[in-house]
Amino acid sequence: MQTTRFSYSDAAAGAIERLEWMLAASAQQGRRLILDLDQLPVLDNAAIRGLIRMLRRVREAGGTLALSVTRPEHRSVLQITALDRIFEVAAC
């Protein structure tokens, strides 16, 4: 399975939907996608909703989505919200 890496910074402010569609389009080719959250300033409620929508679209398209998370504050939010059980989380 081919892996494609995206950065959350690929979506400018207000363009999360564009990133969702980019991910879903790539997933249609059966790819494993990695979304790098290191450039994300804060992992807040809006970002979490976006991540869940992205995961849903990628899965519907037949792909898989993993998160690259090296920032301790982001890892903590994923653990507190139990999203680390839904997403594959890697410190790449």
CSV table of N, CA, C and O in Angstrom, one decimal:
chain,number,residue,atom,x,y,z
A,1,MET,N,0.8,-1.2,0.0
A,1,MET,CA,0.0,0.0,0.0
A,1,MET,C,0.9,1.2,0.0
A,1,MET,O,1.8,1.3,0.8
A,2,GLN,N,0.6,2.2,-0.9
A,2,GLN,CA,1.4,3.4,-1.0
A,2,GLN,C,1.0,4.4,0.1
A,2,GLN,O,-0.2,4.5,0.5
A,3,THR,N,2.0,5.1,0.7
A,3,THR,CA,1.7,6.1,1.7
A,3,THR,C,1.9,7.5,1.2
A,3,THR,O,2.9,7.7,0.5
A,4,THR,N,1.0,8.3,1.5
A,4,THR,CA,1.1,9.7,1.2
A,4,THR,C,1.0,10.6,2.4
A,4,THR,O,0.2,10.3,3.3
A,5,ARG,N,1.9,11.6,2.6
A,5,ARG,CA,2.0,12.4,3.8
A,5,ARG,C,1.4,13.8,3.5
A,5,ARG,O,1.8,14.4,2.5
A,6,PHE,N,0.6,14.3,4.3
A,6,PHE,CA,0.0,15.6,4.3
A,6,PHE,C,0.4,16.3,5.6
A,6,PHE,O,0.4,15.7,6.6
A,7,SER,N,0.5,17.6,5.5
A,7,SER,CA,0.6,18.4,6.7
A,7,SER,C,-0.6,19.2,7.0
A,7,SER,O,-1.3,19.7,6.0
A,8,TYR,N,-1.0,19.4,8.2
A,8,TYR,CA,-2.2,20.2,8.5
A,8,TYR,C,-2.0,21.6,8.0
A,8,TYR,O,-3.0,22.3,7.7
A,9,SER,N,-0.8,22.0,7.9
A,9,SER,CA,-0.5,23.4,7.3
A,9,SER,C,-0.8,23.5,5.8
A,9,SER,O,-0.8,24.5,5.3
A,10,ASP,N,-1.1,22.3,5.2
A,10,ASP,CA,-1.5,22.3,3.8
A,10,ASP,C,-2.8,23.0,3.6
A,10,ASP,O,-3.1,23.4,2.5
A,11,ALA,N,-3.5,23.1,4.7
A,11,ALA,CA,-4.8,23.8,4.6
A,11,ALA,C,-4.7,25.2,5.3
A,11,ALA,O,-4.4,25.2,6.5
A,12,ALA,N,-4.8,26.2,4.6
A,12,ALA,CA,-4.7,27.5,5.2
A,12,ALA,C,-6.0,27.7,6.0
A,12,ALA,O,-6.9,27.0,6.0
A,13,ALA,N,-5.9,28.7,6.9
A,13,ALA,CA,-7.0,29.0,7.8
A,13,ALA,C,-8.3,29.1,7.0
A,13,ALA,O,-8.4,29.7,6.0
A,14,GLY,N,-9.3,28.3,7.5
A,14,GLY,CA,-10.6,28.3,6.8
A,14,GLY,C,-10.7,27.4,5.6
A,14,GLY,O,-11.7,27.3,4.9
A,15,ALA,N,-9.7,26.6,5.4
A,15,ALA,CA,-9.6,25.7,4.2
A,15,ALA,C,-9.6,24.3,4.6
A,15,ALA,O,-9.1,23.4,3.9
A,16,ILE,N,-10.1,23.9,5.8
A,16,ILE,CA,-10.1,22.6,6.2
A,16,ILE,C,-10.8,21.6,5.3
A,16,ILE,O,-10.4,20.5,5.0
A,17,GLU,N,-11.9,22.1,4.7
A,17,GLU,CA,-12.7,21.3,3.8
A,17,GLU,C,-11.9,20.9,2.6
A,17,GLU,O,-12.0,19.8,2.1
A,18,ARG,N,-11.0,21.8,2.1
A,18,ARG,CA,-10.2,21.5,1.0
A,18,ARG,C,-9.2,20.4,1.3
A,18,ARG,O,-9.0,19.5,0.5
A,19,LEU,N,-8.6,20.4,2.5
A,19,LEU,CA,-7.7,19.3,2.9
A,19,LEU,C,-8.5,18.0,3.1
A,19,LEU,O,-8.0,17.0,2.7
A,20,GLU,N,-9.7,18.1,3.6
A,20,GLU,CA,-10.6,16.9,3.7
A,20,GLU,C,-10.7,16.2,2.3
A,20,GLU,O,-10.6,15.0,2.1
A,21,TRP,N,-11.0,17.0,1.3
A,21,TRP,CA,-11.3,16.5,0.0
A,21,TRP,C,-10.0,16.0,-0.7
A,21,TRP,O,-10.0,15.0,-1.4
A,22,MET,N,-8.8,16.7,-0.4
A,22,MET,CA,-7.6,16.2,-0.9
A,22,MET,C,-7.3,14.9,-0.3
A,22,MET,O,-6.8,13.9,-1.0
A,23,LEU,N,-7.5,14.7,1.0
A,23,LEU,CA,-7.2,13.4,1.6
A,23,LEU,C,-8.1,12.3,1.0
A,23,LEU,O,-7.7,11.2,0.7
A,24,ALA,N,-9.4,12.6,0.9
A,24,ALA,CA,-10.4,11.7,0.4
A,24,ALA,C,-10.0,11.3,-1.1
A,24,ALA,O,-10.1,10.1,-1.4
A,25,ALA,N,-9.6,12.2,-1.9
A,25,ALA,CA,-9.2,11.9,-3.3
A,25,ALA,C,-8.0,11.0,-3.3
A,25,ALA,O,-8.0,10.1,-4.1
A,26,SER,N,-7.1,11.2,-2.4
A,26,SER,CA,-5.9,10.4,-2.4
A,26,SER,C,-6.2,9.0,-1.9
A,26,SER,O,-5.7,8.0,-2.3
A,27,ALA,N,-7.2,8.9,-0.9
A,27,ALA,CA,-7.6,7.7,-0.4
A,27,ALA,C,-8.3,6.8,-1.4
A,27,ALA,O,-8.2,5.6,-1.3
A,28,GLN,N,-8.9,7.4,-2.4
A,28,GLN,CA,-9.6,6.6,-3.4
A,28,GLN,C,-8.7,5.6,-4.1
A,28,GLN,O,-9.1,4.6,-4.7
A,29,GLN,N,-7.4,5.9,-4.1
A,29,GLN,CA,-6.4,5.1,-4.7
A,29,GLN,C,-5.9,4.0,-3.7
A,29,GLN,O,-4.9,3.3,-4.0
A,30,GLY,N,-6.6,3.8,-2.6
A,30,GLY,CA,-6.3,2.8,-1.6
A,30,GLY,C,-5.0,3.1,-0.8
A,30,GLY,O,-4.3,2.2,-0.3
A,31,ARG,N,-4.7,4.4,-0.7
A,31,ARG,CA,-3.5,4.8,0.0
A,31,ARG,C,-3.6,4.8,1.5
A,31,ARG,O,-4.7,5.1,2.0
A,32,ARG,N,-2.5,4.7,2.2
A,32,ARG,CA,-2.4,5.0,3.6
A,32,ARG,C,-1.9,6.4,3.7
A,32,ARG,O,-0.9,6.8,3.2
A,33,LEU,N,-2.7,7.3,4.3
A,33,LEU,CA,-2.4,8.7,4.4
A,33,LEU,C,-1.9,9.0,5.8
A,33,LEU,O,-2.4,8.5,6.8
A,34,ILE,N,-0.9,9.9,5.9
A,34,ILE,CA,-0.4,10.4,7.2
A,34,ILE,C,-0.6,11.9,7.3
A,34,ILE,O,-0.1,12.6,6.4
A,35,LEU,N,-1.3,12.3,8.3
A,35,LEU,CA,-1.5,13.8,8.5
A,35,LEU,C,-0.6,14.2,9.6
A,35,LEU,O,-0.8,13.8,10.7
A,36,ASP,N,0.3,15.1,9.3
A,36,ASP,CA,1.2,15.7,10.2
A,36,ASP,C,0.6,16.9,10.9
A,36,ASP,O,0.3,17.9,10.3
A,37,LEU,N,0.5,16.8,12.2
A,37,LEU,CA,-0.2,17.8,13.0
A,37,LEU,C,0.8,18.8,13.7
A,37,LEU,O,0.4,19.7,14.4
A,38,ASP,N,2.1,18.7,13.4
A,38,ASP,CA,3.1,19.5,14.0
A,38,ASP,C,2.9,21.0,13.8
A,38,ASP,O,3.2,21.8,14.6
A,39,GLN,N,2.4,21.4,12.6
A,39,GLN,CA,2.2,22.8,12.3
A,39,GLN,C,0.8,23.4,12.8
A,39,GLN,O,0.6,24.6,12.7
A,40,LEU,N,0.0,22.5,13.4
A,40,LEU,CA,-1.3,22.9,13.9
A,40,LEU,C,-1.0,23.7,15.3
A,40,LEU,O,-0.5,23.1,16.2
A,41,PRO,N,-1.4,25.0,15.4
A,41,PRO,CA,-1.1,25.7,16.6
A,41,PRO,C,-1.8,25.2,17.8
A,41,PRO,O,-1.2,25.1,18.9
A,42,VAL,N,-3.1,24.8,17.7
A,42,VAL,CA,-3.8,24.3,18.8
A,42,VAL,C,-4.8,23.2,18.3
A,42,VAL,O,-5.4,23.3,17.3
A,43,LEU,N,-4.9,22.1,19.1
A,43,LEU,CA,-5.8,21.0,18.8
A,43,LEU,C,-7.1,21.3,19.6
A,43,LEU,O,-7.3,20.7,20.6
A,44,ASP,N,-7.9,22.1,19.0
A,44,ASP,CA,-9.1,22.5,19.7
A,44,ASP,C,-10.3,21.8,19.1
A,44,ASP,O,-10.2,20.9,18.3
A,45,ASN,N,-11.5,22.1,19.6
A,45,ASN,CA,-12.8,21.5,19.2
A,45,ASN,C,-13.0,21.5,17.7
A,45,ASN,O,-13.3,20.5,17.1
A,46,ALA,N,-12.7,22.6,17.0
A,46,ALA,CA,-12.9,22.7,15.6
A,46,ALA,C,-11.9,21.8,14.9
A,46,ALA,O,-12.3,21.1,13.9
A,47,ALA,N,-10.7,21.7,15.3
A,47,ALA,CA,-9.7,20.8,14.7
A,47,ALA,C,-10.1,19.4,14.9
A,47,ALA,O,-9.9,18.6,14.0
A,48,ILE,N,-10.6,19.0,16.1
A,48,ILE,CA,-11.0,17.7,16.3
A,48,ILE,C,-12.2,17.3,15.4
A,48,ILE,O,-12.2,16.2,14.8
A,49,ARG,N,-13.1,18.2,15.3
A,49,ARG,CA,-14.2,17.9,14.4
A,49,ARG,C,-13.7,17.7,12.9
A,49,ARG,O,-14.2,16.8,12.2
A,50,GLY,N,-12.8,18.5,12.5
A,50,GLY,CA,-12.2,18.3,11.2
A,50,GLY,C,-11.5,17.0,11.0
A,50,GLY,O,-11.6,16.3,10.0
A,51,LEU,N,-10.7,16.6,12.0
A,51,LEU,CA,-10.0,15.3,12.0
A,51,LEU,C,-11.0,14.2,11.9
A,51,LEU,O,-10.8,13.2,11.1
A,52,ILE,N,-12.1,14.2,12.6
A,52,ILE,CA,-13.1,13.1,12.6
A,52,ILE,C,-13.8,13.1,11.2
A,52,ILE,O,-14.0,12.0,10.6
A,53,ARG,N,-14.1,14.3,10.6
A,53,ARG,CA,-14.7,14.3,9.3
A,53,ARG,C,-13.7,13.7,8.2
A,53,ARG,O,-14.1,13.0,7.3
A,54,MET,N,-12.4,14.1,8.4
A,54,MET,CA,-11.4,13.6,7.5
A,54,MET,C,-11.3,12.1,7.5
A,54,MET,O,-11.2,11.4,6.5
A,55,LEU,N,-11.3,11.6,8.8
A,55,LEU,CA,-11.2,10.1,8.9
A,55,LEU,C,-12.4,9.4,8.3
A,55,LEU,O,-12.2,8.4,7.6
A,56,ARG,N,-13.5,10.0,8.5
A,56,ARG,CA,-14.8,9.4,7.9
A,56,ARG,C,-14.7,9.4,6.3
A,56,ARG,O,-14.9,8.4,5.7
A,57,ARG,N,-14.3,10.5,5.8
A,57,ARG,CA,-14.2,10.6,4.3
A,57,ARG,C,-13.1,9.7,3.7
A,57,ARG,O,-13.3,9.0,2.7
A,58,VAL,N,-12.0,9.6,4.4
A,58,VAL,CA,-10.9,8.7,4.0
A,58,VAL,C,-11.3,7.3,4.0
A,58,VAL,O,-11.1,6.5,3.1
A,59,ARG,N,-12.0,6.9,5.1
A,59,ARG,CA,-12.4,5.5,5.2
A,59,ARG,C,-13.5,5.2,4.2
A,59,ARG,O,-13.5,4.1,3.6
A,60,GLU,N,-14.4,6.1,3.9
A,60,GLU,CA,-15.4,5.9,2.9
A,60,GLU,C,-14.8,5.7,1.5
A,60,GLU,O,-15.4,5.0,0.7
A,61,ALA,N,-13.7,6.4,1.3
A,61,ALA,CA,-13.0,6.3,0.0
A,61,ALA,C,-12.1,5.1,-0.1
A,61,ALA,O,-11.5,4.8,-1.1
A,62,GLY,N,-12.0,4.3,1.0
A,62,GLY,CA,-11.2,3.1,0.9
A,62,GLY,C,-9.8,3.2,1.4
A,62,GLY,O,-9.0,2.3,1.2
A,63,GLY,N,-9.4,4.3,2.0
A,63,GLY,CA,-8.0,4.5,2.5
A,63,GLY,C,-7.9,4.4,4.0
A,63,GLY,O,-8.9,4.1,4.7
A,64,THR,N,-6.7,4.6,4.5
A,64,THR,CA,-6.5,4.7,5.9
A,64,THR,C,-5.9,6.0,6.3
A,64,THR,O,-5.1,6.6,5.4
A,65,LEU,N,-6.1,6.5,7.5
A,65,LEU,CA,-5.6,7.8,7.9
A,65,LEU,C,-4.9,7.6,9.2
A,65,LEU,O,-5.4,7.1,10.2
A,66,ALA,N,-3.6,8.0,9.3
A,66,ALA,CA,-2.8,8.0,10.5
A,66,ALA,C,-2.4,9.5,10.8
A,66,ALA,O,-2.4,10.3,9.9
A,67,LEU,N,-2.2,9.7,12.1
A,67,LEU,CA,-1.7,11.1,12.5
A,67,LEU,C,-0.3,11.0,12.9
A,67,LEU,O,0.1,10.2,13.7
A,68,SER,N,0.5,12.0,12.5
A,68,SER,CA,1.9,12.1,13.0
A,68,SER,C,1.8,13.2,14.0
A,68,SER,O,1.5,14.4,13.7
A,69,VAL,N,2.1,12.9,15.3
A,69,VAL,CA,2.0,13.8,16.4
A,69,VAL,C,3.3,13.7,17.2
A,69,VAL,O,3.5,12.7,17.9
A,70,THR,N,4.1,14.8,17.2
A,70,THR,CA,5.2,14.9,18.1
A,70,THR,C,5.1,15.9,19.2
A,70,THR,O,5.8,15.8,20.2
A,71,ARG,N,4.1,16.8,19.1
A,71,ARG,CA,3.9,17.8,20.1
A,71,ARG,C,3.2,17.2,21.3
A,71,ARG,O,2.1,16.6,21.2
A,72,PRO,N,3.8,17.2,22.5
A,72,PRO,CA,3.2,16.6,23.7
A,72,PRO,C,1.8,17.1,24.0
A,72,PRO,O,0.9,16.3,24.4
A,73,GLU,N,1.5,18.4,23.8
A,73,GLU,CA,0.2,18.9,24.1
A,73,GLU,C,-0.9,18.3,23.1
A,73,GLU,O,-2.0,18.1,23.5
A,74,HIS,N,-0.5,18.1,21.9
A,74,HIS,CA,-1.4,17.4,21.0
A,74,HIS,C,-1.7,16.0,21.3
A,74,HIS,O,-2.8,15.5,21.3
A,75,ARG,N,-0.6,15.3,21.7
A,75,ARG,CA,-0.7,13.9,22.1
A,75,ARG,C,-1.6,13.8,23.3
A,75,ARG,O,-2.5,12.9,23.4
A,76,SER,N,-1.5,14.7,24.2
A,76,SER,CA,-2.3,14.7,25.4
A,76,SER,C,-3.8,14.9,25.1
A,76,SER,O,-4.6,14.2,25.7
A,77,VAL,N,-4.1,15.8,24.2
A,77,VAL,CA,-5.5,16.1,23.8
A,77,VAL,C,-6.1,14.8,23.2
A,77,VAL,O,-7.2,14.4,23.5
A,78,LEU,N,-5.3,14.1,22.3
A,78,LEU,CA,-5.8,12.9,21.7
A,78,LEU,C,-6.0,11.8,22.7
A,78,LEU,O,-7.0,11.1,22.6
A,79,GLN,N,-5.2,11.7,23.8
A,79,GLN,CA,-5.4,10.8,24.8
A,79,GLN,C,-6.6,11.1,25.7
A,79,GLN,O,-7.5,10.2,26.0
A,80,ILE,N,-6.8,12.4,26.1
A,80,ILE,CA,-7.9,12.8,26.9
A,80,ILE,C,-9.2,12.6,26.2
A,80,ILE,O,-10.2,12.1,26.8
A,81,THR,N,-9.3,12.8,24.9
A,81,THR,CA,-10.5,12.7,24.1
A,81,THR,C,-10.7,11.2,23.6
A,81,THR,O,-11.7,11.0,23.0
A,82,ALA,N,-9.7,10.4,23.9
A,82,ALA,CA,-9.8,9.0,23.4
A,82,ALA,C,-9.7,8.8,21.9
A,82,ALA,O,-9.9,7.8,21.4
A,83,LEU,N,-9.3,9.9,21.2
A,83,LEU,CA,-9.1,9.8,19.8
A,83,LEU,C,-7.9,9.0,19.4
A,83,LEU,O,-7.7,8.5,18.3
A,84,ASP,N,-7.0,8.8,20.4
A,84,ASP,CA,-5.8,7.9,20.1
A,84,ASP,C,-6.2,6.5,20.0
A,84,ASP,O,-5.4,5.6,19.5
A,85,ARG,N,-7.5,6.1,20.3
A,85,ARG,CA,-8.0,4.8,20.1
A,85,ARG,C,-8.7,4.7,18.7
A,85,ARG,O,-8.9,3.5,18.2
A,86,ILE,N,-9.0,5.8,18.2
A,86,ILE,CA,-9.7,5.8,16.9
A,86,ILE,C,-8.7,6.0,15.7
A,86,ILE,O,-8.9,5.3,14.7
A,87,PHE,N,-7.8,6.8,15.9
A,87,PHE,CA,-6.7,7.1,14.9
A,87,PHE,C,-5.5,6.3,15.2
A,87,PHE,O,-5.1,6.1,16.4
A,88,GLU,N,-4.8,5.9,14.2
A,88,GLU,CA,-3.4,5.4,14.3
A,88,GLU,C,-2.6,6.7,14.6
A,88,GLU,O,-2.6,7.6,13.8
A,89,VAL,N,-1.9,6.7,15.7
A,89,VAL,CA,-1.0,7.8,16.1
A,89,VAL,C,0.4,7.4,16.1
A,89,VAL,O,0.8,6.5,16.8
A,90,ALA,N,1.2,8.1,15.3
A,90,ALA,CA,2.7,7.8,15.3
A,90,ALA,C,3.5,9.1,15.5
A,90,ALA,O,3.0,10.2,15.2
A,91,ALA,N,4.6,8.9,16.1
A,91,ALA,CA,5.5,10.1,16.4
A,91,ALA,C,6.6,10.0,15.3
A,91,ALA,O,7.7,9.6,15.6
A,92,CYS,N,6.3,10.3,14.1
A,92,CYS,CA,7.3,10.3,13.0
A,92,CYS,C,7.9,11.6,12.7
A,92,CYS,O,7.2,12.6,12.7
